[in-house]
Coordinates of C-alpha atoms in Angstrom, one line a residue:
G1 CA -35.5 25.1 72.1
R2 CA -36.2 28.1 69.7
D3 CA -34.6 29.3 66.4
W4 CA -34.0 33.0 66.3
I5 CA -33.6 34.8 62.9
I6 CA -31.8 38.2 62.8
E7 CA -31.9 40.0 59.4
Y8 CA -29.8 42.8 58.4
K9 CA -31.3 45.3 56.0
A10 CA -29.5 48.1 54.3
P11 CA -31.6 50.7 52.8
D12 CA -30.5 51.9 49.2
S13 CA -29.2 55.0 50.8
I14 CA -26.5 53.0 52.2
I15 CA -26.0 50.0 49.6
S16 CA -27.4 50.5 46.3
V17 CA -29.2 47.6 44.7
A18 CA -26.3 47.7 41.9
N19 CA -23.6 47.0 44.5
R20 CA -25.6 44.2 46.2
R21 CA -25.8 42.5 43.0
N22 CA -22.1 42.9 42.2
P23 CA -20.9 39.5 44.0
T24 CA -23.2 37.4 41.9
A25 CA -22.3 39.1 38.6
T26 CA -18.6 38.9 39.7
L27 CA -19.0 35.1 40.3
I28 CA -20.9 34.4 37.3
A29 CA -18.4 36.3 35.2
G30 CA -15.4 34.6 36.9
V31 CA -16.8 31.2 36.3
I32 CA -17.3 32.0 32.4
F33 CA -13.8 33.5 32.2
S34 CA -12.3 30.4 33.9
A35 CA -14.0 28.1 31.7
L36 CA -13.0 29.8 28.6
I37 CA -9.4 30.0 29.9
G38 CA -9.6 26.3 31.0
G39 CA -11.1 25.4 27.6
L40 CA -8.2 27.4 25.6
V41 CA -5.4 25.9 27.5
L42 CA -7.0 22.3 27.2
S43 CA -7.2 22.6 23.6
L44 CA -3.8 24.1 23.2
L45 CA -2.7 21.1 25.2
M46 CA -4.4 18.5 22.9
A47 CA -3.1 20.0 20.0
R48 CA 0.5 20.1 21.2
T49 CA 0.1 16.3 22.2
R50 CA -1.3 15.4 18.9
S51 CA 1.6 17.5 17.1
L52 CA 4.1 15.5 19.3
A53 CA 2.2 12.3 18.5
F54 CA 2.2 12.9 14.6
A55 CA 6.0 13.8 14.6
E56 CA 6.9 10.7 16.5
T57 CA 4.9 8.6 14.2
R58 CA 6.2 10.2 11.3
E59 CA 9.9 9.6 12.8
L60 CA 9.2 6.2 13.5
Q61 CA 7.5 5.5 9.8
R62 CA 10.6 7.2 8.3
A63 CA 12.9 4.8 10.7
K64 CA 11.0 1.8 9.5
D65 CA 11.0 2.7 5.7
D66 CA 14.6 3.5 5.8
L67 CA 15.2 0.0 7.7
L68 CA 13.1 -1.8 5.1
S69 CA 14.9 -0.1 2.4
I70 CA 18.3 -1.0 3.6
A71 CA 17.2 -4.7 4.5
S72 CA 15.7 -5.1 1.1
H73 CA 18.8 -3.8 -0.8
Q74 CA 21.2 -6.0 1.5
L75 CA 18.9 -9.0 1.0
R76 CA 19.0 -8.5 -2.8
T77 CA 22.6 -8.5 -3.3
P78 CA 23.5 -12.0 -2.3
A79 CA 20.3 -13.2 -3.7
T80 CA 21.2 -12.0 -7.2
G81 CA 24.7 -13.4 -6.8
V82 CA 23.0 -16.9 -6.0
K83 CA 20.8 -16.6 -9.1
Q84 CA 23.6 -16.0 -11.2
Y85 CA 25.9 -18.6 -10.0
I86 CA 22.9 -21.3 -10.2
G87 CA 22.3 -19.8 -13.8
M88 CA 25.9 -20.5 -14.6
L89 CA 25.8 -24.0 -13.3
L90 CA 22.7 -24.7 -15.4
E91 CA 24.5 -23.3 -18.6
G92 CA 27.2 -26.0 -18.1
Y93 CA 30.0 -23.5 -16.9
G94 CA 31.0 -26.1 -14.2
G95 CA 30.8 -28.9 -16.4
K96 CA 27.8 -31.1 -17.5
V97 CA 25.0 -31.4 -15.2
P98 CA 23.4 -34.7 -14.6
A99 CA 19.2 -34.4 -15.4
K100 CA 18.4 -35.0 -11.8
Q101 CA 20.8 -32.4 -10.5
K102 CA 19.6 -30.1 -13.2
K103 CA 16.0 -30.5 -12.0
L104 CA 17.1 -29.5 -8.4
L105 CA 19.1 -26.5 -9.7
N106 CA 15.9 -25.4 -11.8
E107 CA 13.9 -25.6 -8.6
A108 CA 16.5 -23.6 -6.8
Y109 CA 16.6 -21.0 -9.7
N110 CA 12.9 -20.7 -9.4
S111 CA 12.6 -20.4 -5.7
N112 CA 15.3 -17.6 -5.9
E113 CA 13.3 -15.9 -8.5
R114 CA 10.3 -15.8 -6.1
Q115 CA 12.7 -14.3 -3.4
L116 CA 13.9 -11.5 -5.7
A117 CA 10.3 -10.9 -6.4
I118 CA 9.4 -10.5 -2.9
I119 CA 12.5 -8.2 -2.3
D120 CA 11.3 -6.1 -5.3
E121 CA 7.8 -5.6 -3.7
I122 CA 9.2 -4.6 -0.2
L123 CA 11.4 -2.2 -1.9
H124 CA 8.3 -0.7 -3.8
V125 CA 6.2 -0.5 -0.7
A126 CA 9.2 1.4 0.9
R127 CA 9.5 3.8 -1.8
I128 CA 5.7 4.4 -2.0
D129 CA 5.6 5.2 1.7
T130 CA 8.3 7.4 1.8
G131 CA 7.1 9.4 -1.3
R132 CA 10.3 8.4 -3.3
L133 CA 8.5 6.7 -6.1
V134 CA 9.2 8.2 -9.5
L135 CA 7.0 7.1 -12.3
Q136 CA 8.6 7.3 -15.8
K137 CA 6.0 8.2 -18.4
E138 CA 6.6 6.3 -21.7
R139 CA 4.4 5.3 -24.6
L140 CA 3.8 1.9 -24.2
K141 CA 2.4 -1.0 -26.5
I142 CA 0.0 -2.8 -23.9
R143 CA -0.3 -6.1 -26.2
S144 CA 3.6 -6.2 -26.1
L145 CA 3.5 -6.1 -22.4
V146 CA 0.8 -9.0 -22.2
D147 CA 2.5 -11.3 -24.8
Q148 CA 5.9 -10.8 -23.0
I149 CA 4.2 -11.8 -19.5
L150 CA 2.5 -14.7 -21.0
R151 CA 5.8 -15.9 -22.6
E152 CA 7.4 -15.7 -19.0
Q153 CA 4.6 -17.6 -17.4
A154 CA 4.3 -20.2 -20.2
S155 CA 6.0 -23.0 -17.9
A156 CA 3.4 -22.4 -15.1
I157 CA 0.4 -22.6 -17.8
R158 CA 2.0 -25.5 -19.1
D159 CA 2.5 -27.3 -15.9
K160 CA -1.3 -26.9 -15.0
S161 CA -2.4 -27.6 -18.7
Q162 CA -4.5 -24.3 -18.7
K163 CA -5.8 -22.7 -21.8
I164 CA -5.4 -19.0 -22.5
L165 CA -7.8 -17.2 -24.6
T166 CA -6.8 -13.8 -26.2
S167 CA -8.8 -11.1 -27.6
F168 CA -6.6 -8.0 -29.0
P169 CA -8.0 -5.3 -31.3
K170 CA -5.9 -5.3 -34.7
R171 CA -4.7 -1.9 -34.3
I172 CA -1.7 -1.3 -32.1
L173 CA -3.3 0.2 -28.8
Y174 CA -0.8 2.6 -26.9
A175 CA -0.7 3.9 -23.3
N176 CA 1.1 6.6 -21.6
G177 CA 2.7 5.0 -18.2
D178 CA 5.7 3.7 -16.5
P179 CA 6.9 0.4 -18.3
Q180 CA 8.1 -1.1 -14.9
Y181 CA 5.3 -0.7 -12.8
A182 CA 2.4 -1.1 -15.5
R183 CA 4.3 -4.3 -16.3
M184 CA 4.0 -5.4 -12.8
A185 CA 0.4 -4.3 -12.2
I186 CA -0.7 -6.7 -15.4
E187 CA 1.6 -9.4 -14.3
N188 CA 0.3 -9.5 -10.7
I189 CA -3.4 -9.9 -12.3
I190 CA -2.4 -12.4 -14.8
S191 CA 0.0 -14.4 -12.6
N192 CA -2.7 -14.6 -9.9
A193 CA -5.5 -16.0 -12.5
I194 CA -2.8 -18.8 -13.2
K195 CA -2.0 -19.6 -9.6
Y196 CA -5.8 -19.7 -8.4
T197 CA -7.1 -21.5 -11.5
P198 CA -7.2 -25.3 -11.4
E199 CA -5.6 -27.6 -13.7
K200 CA -7.0 -27.6 -17.1
G201 CA -8.7 -24.3 -16.3
T202 CA -9.3 -21.5 -18.9
I203 CA -7.9 -17.7 -18.7
T204 CA -9.4 -15.2 -21.0
I205 CA -7.5 -11.9 -21.6
K206 CA -9.2 -9.1 -23.4
L207 CA -7.8 -5.7 -24.5
K208 CA -9.5 -2.8 -25.8
R209 CA -9.9 0.8 -26.2
S210 CA -12.5 2.3 -23.7
G211 CA -12.7 6.2 -24.4
D212 CA -9.4 7.8 -23.9
F213 CA -8.3 4.6 -21.9
A214 CA -6.9 1.1 -22.7
A215 CA -8.8 -1.4 -20.7
I216 CA -7.4 -5.0 -19.8
T217 CA -9.9 -7.6 -18.6
V218 CA -8.5 -10.9 -17.1
S219 CA -11.0 -13.4 -16.1
D220 CA -10.6 -17.1 -15.4
T221 CA -12.5 -20.5 -14.1
G222 CA -10.7 -20.4 -10.7
V223 CA -11.8 -20.0 -7.1
G224 CA -13.2 -16.5 -7.7
I225 CA -13.9 -14.1 -4.9
D226 CA -16.4 -14.5 -2.1
K227 CA -19.3 -11.8 -2.6
K228 CA -18.7 -10.4 0.9
D229 CA -15.1 -9.6 -0.2
L230 CA -15.9 -8.0 -3.6
D231 CA -15.6 -4.6 -2.2

């Protein structure tokens, strides 16, 4: 029922203090070294995983962009053909078109125009994502772009009995940019103003020089944007 303890003590003459401390120092150094090696291996594995994930994502993005581009081109070809045939019917190449049929053909023509516009937008997005969008800088007459857009949107404006107010400078205002994409940007803003402004509403378009830039302001009496969505 007793506990017996036997202690062995070696004098410094047999085992020095430094030698007695060696196991502890070795253990601490080993733990630190193992942790460093483990951290390095983990870091390399994580970097490798990120690299593989990035390469896979890039490959998927490229495949998606290629698919979008091919699909858009394939969709555009028959849609353009439909537009041409409808246009020929409206022009009377197939004989005189009764008023009722002409109305239906005009609806079909406008729907086809919207379809082509959507396809164009898909193509533009695909080009931007793949870095294949090339801008052609030219000297543009901004007012001419706005006037052209308003002429094309005239039927939509008439259908809603909307009022267009314009404020343009007397001197011709030039800007450097790509005519296609500059026009697209301005057209999107003006067409949205027409779309989201109720009947008999007012749309105001102002053009002015602001330092080294041309500033276009489009305001309307439409539904507006909720304050929480302004950012």
